[in-house]
Structures are given as structure tokens and as C-alpha cells.
Amino acid sequence: MAKRIDVSGLSAFYGAHKAIDDISMTVEPRSVTAFIGPSGCGKSTFLRTLNRMHEVTPGGRVEGKVMLDDENLYGSGVDPVSVRRTVGMVFQRPNPFPTMSIYENVAAGIRLNGGRIRKSELDGVVEKSLKGANLWKEVKDRLDKPGAGLSGGQQQRLCIARAIAVEPQVLLMDEPCSALDPISTLAIEDLIGELKERFTIVIVTHNMQQAARVSDRTAFFNLAGVGQPGKLVEIDDTERIFSNPSVQATEDYISGRFG
Amino acid sequence: MSDVTTTRPTAADAAPLPAAALHQPRLPRWTPAALAALALAAGCGIGLGAGMDSTVQWGLIAAVLYVGLTYGLTARVEGRRQAKDRLATSLVWMCFLIAVVPLVSLIWETVARGSKVLDGGFLSHSMAGVLTIQPGGGVYHAIIGTLEQVGIATAIAAPVGLLTAIYLVEYGRGRLARAVTFFVDVMTGVPSIVAGLFILSFWIIMLDNGYSGFAGSMALAILMMPVVVRSTEEMLKLVPNELREASLALGVPKWRTILKVVLPTAIGGIATGVMLAVARVAGESAPIVLLVFGSQAINNNPFEGAQSSLPYYIYEQWAAGNDASYDRAWAAALVLIAFVMILNLVARGIARWKAPKAGR
């Protein structure tokens, strides 16, 4: 069920401003691909183009192709809503729905999509998703309590459970650990390791060690200067990027001699 | 914390910084109360001595004395910064009192005068067959009128206002949205008599319908709509964008996101806004005079024939100008205040009940 993503010649704009320029890469199925790079280089923008969330921003516009196996996400007649059902997303800040309980948060993707589903079946999906997000043991006795009452790390795992409950093919994560403490971060990193058996995972991170720990392949993004669009510098196996990158700028960034 | 208290830049200790003066003399906690009592006593004394007959003047003298005394004493004992702090505190408190005095005296007056004839009979009888100079009669027909007219107005204005606000916040871009916002702002300023005249010329003169509660409802709806739009708009803007994105990223269509995520998150505030709009129009009398005409008898049908309403009833009874009708006017005013207050309490209840919960 995991799918390969093939991006070719992709540029994204905010109004007249070009945020990323001509990016081409392949994301392998059932693997973790990490995006690293300085702030403002377009990692998050690029990530959001992969499930057509970029165009939700007023003025957001995309040129180029994103192939999910053999379907172009930006082809004519493609419904962004069904793209987002196939390519799920976890955000930087945990954002459970404040009006909903833990159970309803996990079930939200199914219920809000209008799926008629039997209660027992839905119970099963919720349990499976919470187990998949390593949260089941902590919340199984208080599923009817508000999701906003959990700790930050638990909320983020709740959001992951919510995202995987709709069974996407690809899971995009935009700095999922940047608001969390080291213990919660570890829990989420372990979880990513488990989830890659089932999903194609793309993660944006500012934490070099995290990229080295969790990812199979790493892409380094950079920008020529303030106001310039971000570019993909290189993408390679994580080991190579961190030991022997082929571009000098990558080595400079990773070793901290940047700029 | 420490650098705030140690580097107090006054003229005296500007040259070398004093060795960490963490302890400073403080006035005892009861000082403000004692000063207030002193100032009040002095104010009354001066007022009596000078033979001023307005107690408002006594109060003003006491207030000025209190502020001066507090500032002087604190500046001597605690220093200039604390003195300014206390000065600001007393000014805030005084503004609060000035704001509360008319409110309390209004309610006091209405309750004192209105409770005289307010009883079960007053609430359950109309004015049919009662002469204005007679005691007796009641407000039942006016309550029916207000409930029906305001209810219909809400049924018209709330959905329209809600949908307009959703359009403005979630969909509206560019010129059309700006135009809608502009006209909503203009409508906020439309005087109620103008709304009444508009319906009068359109509904009653042009379309040749008779006076009815419904005609009044339409004018009230015009007055309600901009209030509902404005308050709902503000509430929808408060919903964090992250929630919308979270829902969209789950593959939920935009309209369902609005219906199931955005609106439930804001519903408490929206309900409060609608209730405030209701409270605003419940006290309107000008459009009622023009469009509903007023009546002494019970008319349960808002679509046919003249009705009364609480604000109109108050006006009518006061205009009659004798003791029995004055009593009725005050009692009706009390009923109207109670009606608005109950609506507000209901709105608060809904807001609290529906508010996003963060408990564990």
C-alpha cells in the first residue's frame, strides 16, 4: 500500500514570490526520507506540495509534476481532497481538535469524510491506530476525555494516530518533534521506525542527529540568499550524506560550518 | 526579578548604584481602605460644612482627596514608582465605579418601581377593556408580541448573518468580500427608525400589506444582521488555522471542515453574539410604532393585524401620563430587563457548555 513519489521540475509560489525552484527527486516506498536545510529554504513548502496543502495558503501555486506511482497529483481532474486522503500529514505543532474526545479525534478522518461505518468497526480502527501510534496503553481508559488534555508528546502521537487511521499511502511529517521533549521525541522516532514498514514517510527536521537516526535517505535543501527560492542541493542515502556527501555545501551544513 | 527592584533610577541614587536594596519600606495592607474611609469622611465633612446639597459633589471631593492622599503618602514611604502604581490602580477603580453607578441605580430604580404592580395577573392579562387611568391590566399581549417578533427576526437574521460571516472568513477574497464587509459596516450604523421606514414603504405602502408583527420582524432582522455577521466573523477568525489544515490534511472537504471542525470550535462565541443581537433588538420601539402599530388586545398571529411589544408598551403607558400607567410602564421595563438578562444567561450557559474543554 505504500507508494513511490516521483517529483520532476517542481516549483512553488506564494503569489509572485517563488519559494522553491525546479526540484526533482524520487521518494522510495516503505522508507523514511528526511529533508534537512536552513530555515526558509523551502523544505516545508515542498512537503506541502506533496499532498496539495500548499494551495490552501492564499496565493499558493505550483508548477511541475508530482507522480504518485503513475498518477500525477497535479494532473487535470485530480481532486485535492482525494490526494490528501492518500497522502496524510502530521504538523509541527500538535493540533488535536479541541471540541473532540481522544476517540473522536482518531475517528475524525473517517467520520468527517462521511463514512458510514459500524460502531464496532470504528472501535477497531481507533484501537489499531492508537496502537500504531504507541498511545493505546496510555489512553485506553480515557478515550472519552478531550484530546487537548493530553501532554504535548501524547497529543502529537494522537495526531499521528489520527493521520494513520484513514490508511494513507504516504505520511508527511513537518518537524513533528520540534515542540517536544527528548523522551517524547524518542517515542516518536521509534514510532517512525515501525511505521515505515507500512507507509512511505517523508520527514522535515532541523535536527541532524534525528535525520541520521530515523531516515534511509536524506535530501539537503539550500537557498542562495534571502528572498531567493530554495533549491534541492542533493539527495542520497543517509549514510553517504552524513559521511561523504558529494557537494561541499552539504558537508559544511552538516558539520556546522555553514555560512 | 532582582534587577527590577535593585536598579530603581531615581534622582537621589543615580550616581553610584546602592548596594542591592531588596527591602523597601511598605505600607501596611489596610492602608488603601483606611485612606478611602478617611477621604470619604473628609469629603462628607467638607460637603456638610460648605453646605453643598449635591452628594455627587461630596463624592468627587472624597475621590480627589483619596487620590492625592494615596499618592503623597506612597511617594513618601514607598517611593515614586509605587506611588504611580497606586495612582493608576485608584484611577482604574474609580472608572469602574463610575461605570457601575448608573447601571446599579438603573436596576435599583426599575426593580423598586416596577415590582409594585408586577405579579401573576400583570403577566397573564392584556390591556383590553382597561382604561389607562384605571389600575390593573397587564403586559401579556406585549410579551407575546415581543417573543414572536424577536423570534421571527432571529429566524431570518441568524442564518443569513451566519452564512455571510462564513463566506467572509472562509471563502471571501478580493473585491466582493471587501464590498460585503463595507456594507455590513454601513448597516451597523443604520438607525432603527430608518429600517422601519424602509419596511414601511416597501412592505406596507408598495406591496399593500397591513400592519403586522411580521413587518416589524423584518425591520428588526435588518438591525440584527450586521451584529450577527460582525460577532460571528470575529469568532470564526479566532479558530486557529492549524485546525482547518489538520482537517483538510485528513482529506476532509472544505465545507465539511467548516461544518464539523470550525463551527463547533466557535459555536459558544457565535451563540453569545446572536443572543446579544437579540437583546439589542428586543428593546427597539421605533420600527414597532411604524410597522406593528400597537394594540391593547392579545393577538397571537404575527402575520395578521396589529400587535404590541414590550418597548412599545412602555412608551404607550408612559405617554398616557397618570399614576396607574406609570406603574405599568415601570413593571413592563422590569419584565424587558429580565427578558434580556435571561437571554444573556442562556447565551453564557451555551458558551460554557460548548467551549472546547482542556480538562484531563
mmCIF file with all atom_site columns, N, CA, C and O in Angstrom, chain B residues 5-52:
data_model
loop_
_atom_site.group_PDB
_atom_site.id
_atom_site.type_symbol
_atom_site.label_atom_id
_atom_site.label_alt_id
_atom_site.label_comp_id
_atom_site.label_asym_id
_atom_site.label_entity_id
_atom_site.label_seq_id
_atom_site.pdbx_PDB_ins_code
_atom_site.Cartn_x
_atom_site.Cartn_y
_atom_site.Cartn_z
_atom_site.occupancy
_atom_site.B_iso_or_equiv
_atom_site.pdbx_formal_charge
_atom_site.auth_seq_id
_atom_site.auth_comp_id
_atom_site.auth_asym_id
_atom_site.auth_atom_id
_atom_site.pdbx_PDB_model_num
ATOM 1   N N  . THR B 1 5  ? 14.066  45.420 41.033 1.00 0.00 ? 5  THR B N  1
ATOM 2   C CA . THR B 1 5  ? 13.969  46.091 42.323 1.00 0.00 ? 5  THR B CA 1
ATOM 3   C C  . THR B 1 5  ? 15.252  46.817 42.700 1.00 0.00 ? 5  THR B C  1
ATOM 4   O O  . THR B 1 5  ? 15.210  47.798 43.425 1.00 0.00 ? 5  THR B O  1
ATOM 5   N N  . THR B 1 6  ? 16.398  46.363 42.225 1.00 0.00 ? 6  THR B N  1
ATOM 6   C CA . THR B 1 6  ? 17.643  46.989 42.675 1.00 0.00 ? 6  THR B CA 1
ATOM 7   C C  . THR B 1 6  ? 17.954  48.262 41.900 1.00 0.00 ? 6  THR B C  1
ATOM 8   O O  . THR B 1 6  ? 18.443  49.222 42.460 1.00 0.00 ? 6  THR B O  1
ATOM 9   N N  . THR B 1 7  ? 17.694  48.295 40.625 1.00 0.00 ? 7  THR B N  1
ATOM 10  C CA . THR B 1 7  ? 18.075  49.475 39.850 1.00 0.00 ? 7  THR B CA 1
ATOM 11  C C  . THR B 1 7  ? 16.889  50.385 39.674 1.00 0.00 ? 7  THR B C  1
ATOM 12  O O  . THR B 1 7  ? 16.306  50.477 38.615 1.00 0.00 ? 7  THR B O  1
ATOM 13  N N  . ARG B 1 8  ? 16.510  51.008 40.770 1.00 0.00 ? 8  ARG B N  1
ATOM 14  C CA . ARG B 1 8  ? 15.406  51.933 40.700 1.00 0.00 ? 8  ARG B CA 1
ATOM 15  C C  . ARG B 1 8  ? 15.967  53.302 40.374 1.00 0.00 ? 8  ARG B C  1
ATOM 16  O O  . ARG B 1 8  ? 16.627  53.927 41.209 1.00 0.00 ? 8  ARG B O  1
ATOM 17  N N  . PRO B 1 9  ? 15.805  53.800 39.160 1.00 0.00 ? 9  PRO B N  1
ATOM 18  C CA . PRO B 1 9  ? 16.525  55.015 38.776 1.00 0.00 ? 9  PRO B CA 1
ATOM 19  C C  . PRO B 1 9  ? 15.821  56.269 39.266 1.00 0.00 ? 9  PRO B C  1
ATOM 20  O O  . PRO B 1 9  ? 15.042  56.876 38.555 1.00 0.00 ? 9  PRO B O  1
ATOM 21  N N  . THR B 1 10 ? 16.048  56.672 40.496 1.00 0.00 ? 10 THR B N  1
ATOM 22  C CA . THR B 1 10 ? 15.538  57.955 40.962 1.00 0.00 ? 10 THR B CA 1
ATOM 23  C C  . THR B 1 10 ? 16.702  58.931 40.990 1.00 0.00 ? 10 THR B C  1
ATOM 24  O O  . THR B 1 10 ? 17.865  58.541 40.937 1.00 0.00 ? 10 THR B O  1
ATOM 25  N N  . ALA B 1 11 ? 16.351  60.198 41.113 1.00 0.00 ? 11 ALA B N  1
ATOM 26  C CA . ALA B 1 11 ? 17.394  61.223 41.059 1.00 0.00 ? 11 ALA B CA 1
ATOM 27  C C  . ALA B 1 11 ? 18.399  61.044 42.194 1.00 0.00 ? 11 ALA B C  1
ATOM 28  O O  . ALA B 1 11 ? 19.597  61.245 42.023 1.00 0.00 ? 11 ALA B O  1
ATOM 29  N N  . ALA B 1 12 ? 17.873  60.609 43.370 1.00 0.00 ? 12 ALA B N  1
ATOM 30  C CA . ALA B 1 12 ? 18.720  60.558 44.554 1.00 0.00 ? 12 ALA B CA 1
ATOM 31  C C  . ALA B 1 12 ? 19.867  59.557 44.389 1.00 0.00 ? 12 ALA B C  1
ATOM 32  O O  . ALA B 1 12 ? 21.012  59.851 44.700 1.00 0.00 ? 12 ALA B O  1
ATOM 33  N N  . ASP B 1 13 ? 19.535  58.380 43.878 1.00 0.00 ? 13 ASP B N  1
ATOM 34  C CA . ASP B 1 13 ? 20.587  57.366 43.853 1.00 0.00 ? 13 ASP B CA 1
ATOM 35  C C  . ASP B 1 13 ? 21.106  57.136 42.436 1.00 0.00 ? 13 ASP B C  1
ATOM 36  O O  . ASP B 1 13 ? 21.457  56.033 42.060 1.00 0.00 ? 13 ASP B O  1
ATOM 37  N N  . ALA B 1 14 ? 21.119  58.176 41.622 1.00 0.00 ? 14 ALA B N  1
ATOM 38  C CA . ALA B 1 14 ? 21.542  57.997 40.240 1.00 0.00 ? 14 ALA B CA 1
ATOM 39  C C  . ALA B 1 14 ? 23.037  57.752 40.145 1.00 0.00 ? 14 ALA B C  1
ATOM 40  O O  . ALA B 1 14 ? 23.491  56.942 39.363 1.00 0.00 ? 14 ALA B O  1
ATOM 41  N N  . ALA B 1 15 ? 23.816  58.439 40.964 1.00 0.00 ? 15 ALA B N  1
ATOM 42  C CA . ALA B 1 15 ? 25.265  58.365 40.797 1.00 0.00 ? 15 ALA B CA 1
ATOM 43  C C  . ALA B 1 15 ? 25.848  56.965 41.038 1.00 0.00 ? 15 ALA B C  1
ATOM 44  O O  . ALA B 1 15 ? 26.006  56.226 40.081 1.00 0.00 ? 15 ALA B O  1
ATOM 45  N N  . PRO B 1 16 ? 26.124  56.536 42.285 1.00 0.00 ? 16 PRO B N  1
ATOM 46  C CA . PRO B 1 16 ? 26.536  55.144 42.431 1.00 0.00 ? 16 PRO B CA 1
ATOM 47  C C  . PRO B 1 16 ? 25.313  54.298 42.766 1.00 0.00 ? 16 PRO B C  1
ATOM 48  O O  . PRO B 1 16 ? 24.469  54.723 43.557 1.00 0.00 ? 16 PRO B O  1
ATOM 49  N N  . LEU B 1 17 ? 25.195  53.127 42.162 1.00 0.00 ? 17 LEU B N  1
ATOM 50  C CA . LEU B 1 17 ? 24.052  52.280 42.465 1.00 0.00 ? 17 LEU B CA 1
ATOM 51  C C  . LEU B 1 17 ? 24.144  51.833 43.919 1.00 0.00 ? 17 LEU B C  1
ATOM 52  O O  . LEU B 1 17 ? 25.218  51.443 44.375 1.00 0.00 ? 17 LEU B O  1
ATOM 53  N N  . PRO B 1 18 ? 23.044  51.907 44.667 1.00 0.00 ? 18 PRO B N  1
ATOM 54  C CA . PRO B 1 18 ? 23.103  51.478 46.068 1.00 0.00 ? 18 PRO B CA 1
ATOM 55  C C  . PRO B 1 18 ? 23.288  49.960 46.143 1.00 0.00 ? 18 PRO B C  1
ATOM 56  O O  . PRO B 1 18 ? 22.890  49.246 45.223 1.00 0.00 ? 18 PRO B O  1
ATOM 57  N N  . ALA B 1 19 ? 23.910  49.512 47.197 1.00 0.00 ? 19 ALA B N  1
ATOM 58  C CA . ALA B 1 19 ? 24.128  48.077 47.365 1.00 0.00 ? 19 ALA B CA 1
ATOM 59  C C  . ALA B 1 19 ? 22.775  47.399 47.525 1.00 0.00 ? 19 ALA B C  1
ATOM 60  O O  . ALA B 1 19 ? 22.065  47.631 48.497 1.00 0.00 ? 19 ALA B O  1
ATOM 61  N N  . ALA B 1 20 ? 22.432  46.600 46.543 1.00 0.00 ? 20 ALA B N  1
ATOM 62  C CA . ALA B 1 20 ? 21.217  45.786 46.458 1.00 0.00 ? 20 ALA B CA 1
ATOM 63  C C  . ALA B 1 20 ? 20.167  46.018 47.532 1.00 0.00 ? 20 ALA B C  1
ATOM 64  O O  . ALA B 1 20 ? 20.093  45.284 48.516 1.00 0.00 ? 20 ALA B O  1
ATOM 65  N N  . ALA B 1 21 ? 19.363  47.048 47.344 1.00 0.00 ? 21 ALA B N  1
ATOM 66  C CA . ALA B 1 21 ? 18.310  47.330 48.316 1.00 0.00 ? 21 ALA B CA 1
ATOM 67  C C  . ALA B 1 21 ? 17.068  46.537 47.964 1.00 0.00 ? 21 ALA B C  1
ATOM 68  O O  . ALA B 1 21 ? 16.177  47.031 47.290 1.00 0.00 ? 21 ALA B O  1
ATOM 69  N N  . LEU B 1 22 ? 17.048  45.264 48.369 1.00 0.00 ? 22 LEU B N  1
ATOM 70  C CA . LEU B 1 22 ? 15.892  44.419 48.033 1.00 0.00 ? 22 LEU B CA 1
ATOM 71  C C  . LEU B 1 22 ? 14.714  44.751 48.930 1.00 0.00 ? 22 LEU B C  1
ATOM 72  O O  . LEU B 1 22 ? 13.570  44.557 48.547 1.00 0.00 ? 22 LEU B O  1
ATOM 73  N N  . HIS B 1 23 ? 15.017  45.237 50.142 1.00 0.00 ? 23 HIS B N  1
ATOM 74  C CA . HIS B 1 23 ? 13.931  45.538 51.066 1.00 0.00 ? 23 HIS B CA 1
ATOM 75  C C  . HIS B 1 23 ? 13.648  47.023 51.047 1.00 0.00 ? 23 HIS B C  1
ATOM 76  O O  . HIS B 1 23 ? 14.553  47.833 51.165 1.00 0.00 ? 23 HIS B O  1
ATOM 77  N N  . GLN B 1 24 ? 12.378  47.346 50.878 1.00 0.00 ? 24 GLN B N  1
ATOM 78  C CA . GLN B 1 24 ? 11.991  48.738 50.945 1.00 0.00 ? 24 GLN B CA 1
ATOM 79  C C  . GLN B 1 24 ? 10.820  48.840 51.881 1.00 0.00 ? 24 GLN B C  1
ATOM 80  O O  . GLN B 1 24 ? 10.065  47.880 52.037 1.00 0.00 ? 24 GLN B O  1
ATOM 81  N N  . PRO B 1 25 ? 10.661  49.998 52.503 1.00 0.00 ? 25 PRO B N  1
ATOM 82  C CA . PRO B 1 25 ? 9.507   50.128 53.397 1.00 0.00 ? 25 PRO B CA 1
ATOM 83  C C  . PRO B 1 25 ? 8.202   49.964 52.616 1.00 0.00 ? 25 PRO B C  1
ATOM 84  O O  . PRO B 1 25 ? 8.077   50.486 51.506 1.00 0.00 ? 25 PRO B O  1
ATOM 85  N N  . ARG B 1 26 ? 7.262   49.199 53.174 1.00 0.00 ? 26 ARG B N  1
ATOM 86  C CA . ARG B 1 26 ? 5.962   49.012 52.529 1.00 0.00 ? 26 ARG B CA 1
ATOM 87  C C  . ARG B 1 26 ? 4.881   49.546 53.449 1.00 0.00 ? 26 ARG B C  1
ATOM 88  O O  . ARG B 1 26 ? 4.969   49.404 54.663 1.00 0.00 ? 26 ARG B O  1
ATOM 89  N N  . LEU B 1 27 ? 3.857   50.105 52.849 1.00 0.00 ? 27 LEU B N  1
ATOM 90  C CA . LEU B 1 27 ? 2.699   50.492 53.644 1.00 0.00 ? 27 LEU B CA 1
ATOM 91  C C  . LEU B 1 27 ? 1.929   49.242 54.022 1.00 0.00 ? 27 LEU B C  1
ATOM 92  O O  . LEU B 1 27 ? 1.908   48.273 53.264 1.00 0.00 ? 27 LEU B O  1
ATOM 93  N N  . PRO B 1 28 ? 1.308   49.236 55.211 1.00 0.00 ? 28 PRO B N  1
ATOM 94  C CA . PRO B 1 28 ? 0.515   48.049 55.582 1.00 0.00 ? 28 PRO B CA 1
ATOM 95  C C  . PRO B 1 28 ? -0.637  47.831 54.607 1.00 0.00 ? 28 PRO B C  1
ATOM 96  O O  . PRO B 1 28 ? -1.081  48.754 53.922 1.00 0.00 ? 28 PRO B O  1
ATOM 97  N N  . ARG B 1 29 ? -1.117  46.588 54.580 1.00 0.00 ? 29 ARG B N  1
ATOM 98  C CA . ARG B 1 29 ? -2.134  46.203 53.592 1.00 0.00 ? 29 ARG B CA 1
ATOM 99  C C  . ARG B 1 29 ? -3.449  46.978 53.748 1.00 0.00 ? 29 ARG B C  1
ATOM 100 O O  . ARG B 1 29 ? -4.183  47.141 52.790 1.00 0.00 ? 29 ARG B O  1
ATOM 101 N N  . TRP B 1 30 ? -3.745  47.422 54.972 1.00 0.00 ? 30 TRP B N  1
ATOM 102 C CA . TRP B 1 30 ? -5.044  48.072 55.177 1.00 0.00 ? 30 TRP B CA 1
ATOM 103 C C  . TRP B 1 30 ? -5.013  49.552 54.801 1.00 0.00 ? 30 TRP B C  1
ATOM 104 O O  . TRP B 1 30 ? -6.014  50.252 54.920 1.00 0.00 ? 30 TRP B O  1
ATOM 105 N N  . THR B 1 31 ? -3.838  50.042 54.334 1.00 0.00 ? 31 THR B N  1
ATOM 106 C CA . THR B 1 31 ? -3.728  51.473 54.047 1.00 0.00 ? 31 THR B CA 1
ATOM 107 C C  . THR B 1 31 ? -4.784  51.985 53.064 1.00 0.00 ? 31 THR B C  1
ATOM 108 O O  . THR B 1 31 ? -5.456  52.990 53.357 1.00 0.00 ? 31 THR B O  1
ATOM 109 N N  . PRO B 1 32 ? -4.959  51.331 51.876 1.00 0.00 ? 32 PRO B N  1
ATOM 110 C CA . PRO B 1 32 ? -5.955  51.886 50.933 1.00 0.00 ? 32 PRO B CA 1
ATOM 111 C C  . PRO B 1 32 ? -7.335  52.000 51.537 1.00 0.00 ? 32 PRO B C  1
ATOM 112 O O  . PRO B 1 32 ? -8.008  53.033 51.364 1.00 0.00 ? 32 PRO B O  1
ATOM 113 N N  . ALA B 1 33 ? -7.760  50.970 52.300 1.00 0.00 ? 33 ALA B N  1
ATOM 114 C CA . ALA B 1 33 ? -9.090  51.003 52.904 1.00 0.00 ? 33 ALA B CA 1
ATOM 115 C C  . ALA B 1 33 ? -9.192  52.158 53.899 1.00 0.00 ? 33 ALA B C  1
ATOM 116 O O  . ALA B 1 33 ? -10.175 52.921 53.901 1.00 0.00 ? 33 ALA B O  1
ATOM 117 N N  . ALA B 1 34 ? -8.137  52.308 54.730 1.00 0.00 ? 34 ALA B N  1
ATOM 118 C CA . ALA B 1 34 ? -8.150  53.368 55.735 1.00 0.00 ? 34 ALA B CA 1
ATOM 119 C C  . ALA B 1 34 ? -8.193  54.736 55.067 1.00 0.00 ? 34 ALA B C  1
ATOM 120 O O  . ALA B 1 34 ? -8.966  55.623 55.470 1.00 0.00 ? 34 ALA B O  1
ATOM 121 N N  . LEU B 1 35 ? -7.371  54.891 54.012 1.00 0.00 ? 35 LEU B N  1
ATOM 122 C CA . LEU B 1 35 ? -7.357  56.172 53.306 1.00 0.00 ? 35 LEU B CA 1
ATOM 123 C C  . LEU B 1 35 ? -8.711  56.467 52.678 1.00 0.00 ? 35 LEU B C  1
ATOM 124 O O  . LEU B 1 35 ? -9.184  57.609 52.678 1.00 0.00 ? 35 LEU B O  1
ATOM 125 N N  . ALA B 1 36 ? -9.335  55.409 52.116 1.00 0.00 ? 36 ALA B N  1
ATOM 126 C CA . ALA B 1 36 ? -10.640 55.595 51.477 1.00 0.00 ? 36 ALA B CA 1
ATOM 127 C C  . ALA B 1 36 ? -11.651 56.081 52.513 1.00 0.00 ? 36 ALA B C  1
ATOM 128 O O  . ALA B 1 36 ? -12.418 57.028 52.263 1.00 0.00 ? 36 ALA B O  1
ATOM 129 N N  . ALA B 1 37 ? -11.637 55.442 53.696 1.00 0.00 ? 37 ALA B N  1
ATOM 130 C CA . ALA B 1 37 ? -12.572 55.836 54.748 1.00 0.00 ? 37 ALA B CA 1
ATOM 131 C C  . ALA B 1 37 ? -12.319 57.275 55.165 1.00 0.00 ? 37 ALA B C  1
ATOM 132 O O  . ALA B 1 37 ? -13.253 58.082 55.298 1.00 0.00 ? 37 ALA B O  1
ATOM 133 N N  . LEU B 1 38 ? -11.025 57.599 55.324 1.00 0.00 ? 38 LEU B N  1
ATOM 134 C CA . LEU B 1 38 ? -10.646 58.955 55.717 1.00 0.00 ? 38 LEU B CA 1
ATOM 135 C C  . LEU B 1 38 ? -11.133 59.976 54.682 1.00 0.00 ? 38 LEU B C  1
ATOM 136 O O  . LEU B 1 38 ? -11.744 61.007 55.020 1.00 0.00 ? 38 LEU B O  1
ATOM 137 N N  . ALA B 1 39 ? -10.863 59.680 53.405 1.00 0.00 ? 39 ALA B N  1
ATOM 138 C CA . ALA B 1 39 ? -11.228 60.610 52.333 1.00 0.00 ? 39 ALA B CA 1
ATOM 139 C C  . ALA B 1 39 ? -12.743 60.776 52.284 1.00 0.00 ? 39 ALA B C  1
ATOM 140 O O  . ALA B 1 39 ? -13.254 61.890 52.090 1.00 0.00 ? 39 ALA B O  1
ATOM 141 N N  . LEU B 1 40 ? -13.455 59.676 52.480 1.00 0.00 ? 40 LEU B N  1
ATOM 142 C CA . LEU B 1 40 ? -14.920 59.721 52.429 1.00 0.00 ? 40 LEU B CA 1
ATOM 143 C C  . LEU B 1 40 ? -15.451 60.607 53.559 1.00 0.00 ? 40 LEU B C  1
ATOM 144 O O  . LEU B 1 40 ? -16.314 61.485 53.353 1.00 0.00 ? 40 LEU B O  1
ATOM 145 N N  . ALA B 1 41 ? -14.879 60.374 54.767 1.00 0.00 ? 41 ALA B N  1
ATOM 146 C CA . ALA B 1 41 ? -15.306 61.173 55.920 1.00 0.00 ? 41 ALA B CA 1
ATOM 147 C C  . ALA B 1 41 ? -15.022 62.646 55.673 1.00 0.00 ? 41 ALA B C  1
ATOM 148 O O  . ALA B 1 41 ? -15.887 63.520 55.896 1.00 0.00 ? 41 ALA B O  1
ATOM 149 N N  . ALA B 1 42 ? -13.802 62.927 55.174 1.00 0.00 ? 42 ALA B N  1
ATOM 150 C CA . ALA B 1 42 ? -13.428 64.310 54.911 1.00 0.00 ? 42 ALA B CA 1
ATOM 151 C C  . ALA B 1 42 ? -14.334 64.930 53.852 1.00 0.00 ? 42 ALA B C  1
ATOM 152 O O  . ALA B 1 42 ? -14.774 66.082 53.993 1.00 0.00 ? 42 ALA B O  1
ATOM 153 N N  . GLY B 1 43 ? -14.626 64.137 52.809 1.00 0.00 ? 43 GLY B N  1
ATOM 154 C CA . GLY B 1 43 ? -15.497 64.627 51.739 1.00 0.00 ? 43 GLY B CA 1
ATOM 155 C C  . GLY B 1 43 ? -16.864 65.008 52.277 1.00 0.00 ? 43 GLY B C  1
ATOM 156 O O  . GLY B 1 43 ? -17.398 66.078 51.975 1.00 0.00 ? 43 GLY B O  1
ATOM 157 N N  . CYS B 1 44 ? -17.427 64.106 53.110 1.00 0.00 ? 44 CYS B N  1
ATOM 158 C CA . CYS B 1 44 ? -18.742 64.384 53.684 1.00 0.00 ? 44 CYS B CA 1
ATOM 159 C C  . CYS B 1 44 ? -18.671 65.610 54.585 1.00 0.00 ? 44 CYS B C  1
ATOM 160 O O  . CYS B 1 44 ? -19.565 66.466 54.579 1.00 0.00 ? 44 CYS B O  1
ATOM 161 N N  . GLY B 1 45 ? -17.581 65.696 55.383 1.00 0.00 ? 45 GLY B N  1
ATOM 162 C CA . GLY B 1 45 ? -17.409 66.820 56.292 1.00 0.00 ? 45 GLY B CA 1
ATOM 163 C C  . GLY B 1 45 ? -17.367 68.142 55.547 1.00 0.00 ? 45 GLY B C  1
ATOM 164 O O  . GLY B 1 45 ? -18.110 69.083 55.872 1.00 0.00 ? 45 GLY B O  1
ATOM 165 N N  . ILE B 1 46 ? -16.531 68.183 54.498 1.00 0.00 ? 46 ILE B N  1
ATOM 166 C CA . ILE B 1 46 ? -16.410 69.415 53.714 1.00 0.00 ? 46 ILE B CA 1
ATOM 167 C C  . ILE B 1 46 ? -17.746 69.757 53.078 1.00 0.00 ? 46 ILE B C  1
ATOM 168 O O  . ILE B 1 46 ? -18.201 70.915 53.101 1.00 0.00 ? 46 ILE B O  1
ATOM 169 N N  . GLY B 1 47 ? -18.394 68.714 52.529 1.00 0.00 ? 47 GLY B N  1
ATOM 170 C CA . GLY B 1 47 ? -19.678 68.926 51.862 1.00 0.00 ? 47 GLY B CA 1
ATOM 171 C C  . GLY B 1 47 ? -20.699 69.522 52.810 1.00 0.00 ? 47 GLY B C  1
ATOM 172 O O  . GLY B 1 47 ? -21.393 70.491 52.485 1.00 0.00 ? 47 GLY B O  1
ATOM 173 N N  . LEU B 1 48 ? -20.769 68.923 54.031 1.00 0.00 ? 48 LEU B N  1
ATOM 174 C CA . LEU B 1 48 ? -21.729 69.416 55.017 1.00 0.00 ? 48 LEU B CA 1
ATOM 175 C C  . LEU B 1 48 ? -21.378 70.831 55.442 1.00 0.00 ? 48 LEU B C  1
ATOM 176 O O  . LEU B 1 48 ? -22.233 71.714 55.490 1.00 0.00 ? 48 LEU B O  1
ATOM 177 N N  . GLY B 1 49 ? -20.069 71.013 55.735 1.00 0.00 ? 49 GLY B N  1
ATOM 178 C CA . GLY B 1 49 ? -19.609 72.306 56.227 1.00 0.00 ? 49 GLY B CA 1
ATOM 179 C C  . GLY B 1 49 ? -19.877 73.422 55.239 1.00 0.00 ? 49 GLY B C  1
ATOM 180 O O  . GLY B 1 49 ? -20.335 74.506 55.604 1.00 0.00 ? 49 GLY B O  1
ATOM 181 N N  . ALA B 1 50 ? -19.606 73.129 53.955 1.00 0.00 ? 50 ALA B N  1
ATOM 182 C CA . ALA B 1 50 ? -19.788 74.170 52.934 1.00 0.00 ? 50 ALA B CA 1
ATOM 183 C C  . ALA B 1 50 ? -21.225 74.256 52.471 1.00 0.00 ? 50 ALA B C  1
ATOM 184 O O  . ALA B 1 50 ? -21.556 75.102 51.636 1.00 0.00 ? 50 ALA B O  1
ATOM 185 N N  . GLY B 1 51 ? -22.066 73.347 52.963 1.00 0.00 ? 51 GLY B N  1
ATOM 186 C CA . GLY B 1 51 ? -23.482 73.381 52.630 1.00 0.00 ? 51 GLY B CA 1
ATOM 187 C C  . GLY B 1 51 ? -23.802 73.052 51.184 1.00 0.00 ? 51 GLY B C  1
ATOM 188 O O  . GLY B 1 51 ? -24.714 73.622 50.597 1.00 0.00 ? 51 GLY B O  1
ATOM 189 N N  . MET B 1 52 ? -22.999 72.120 50.621 1.00 0.00 ? 52 MET B N  1
ATOM 190 C CA . MET B 1 52 ? -23.328 71.693 49.248 1.00 0.00 ? 52 MET B CA 1
ATOM 191 C C  . MET B 1 52 ? -24.478 70.706 49.306 1.00 0.00 ? 52 MET B C  1
ATOM 192 O O  . MET B 1 52 ? -24.485 69.786 50.129 1.00 0.00 ? 52 MET B O  1
#
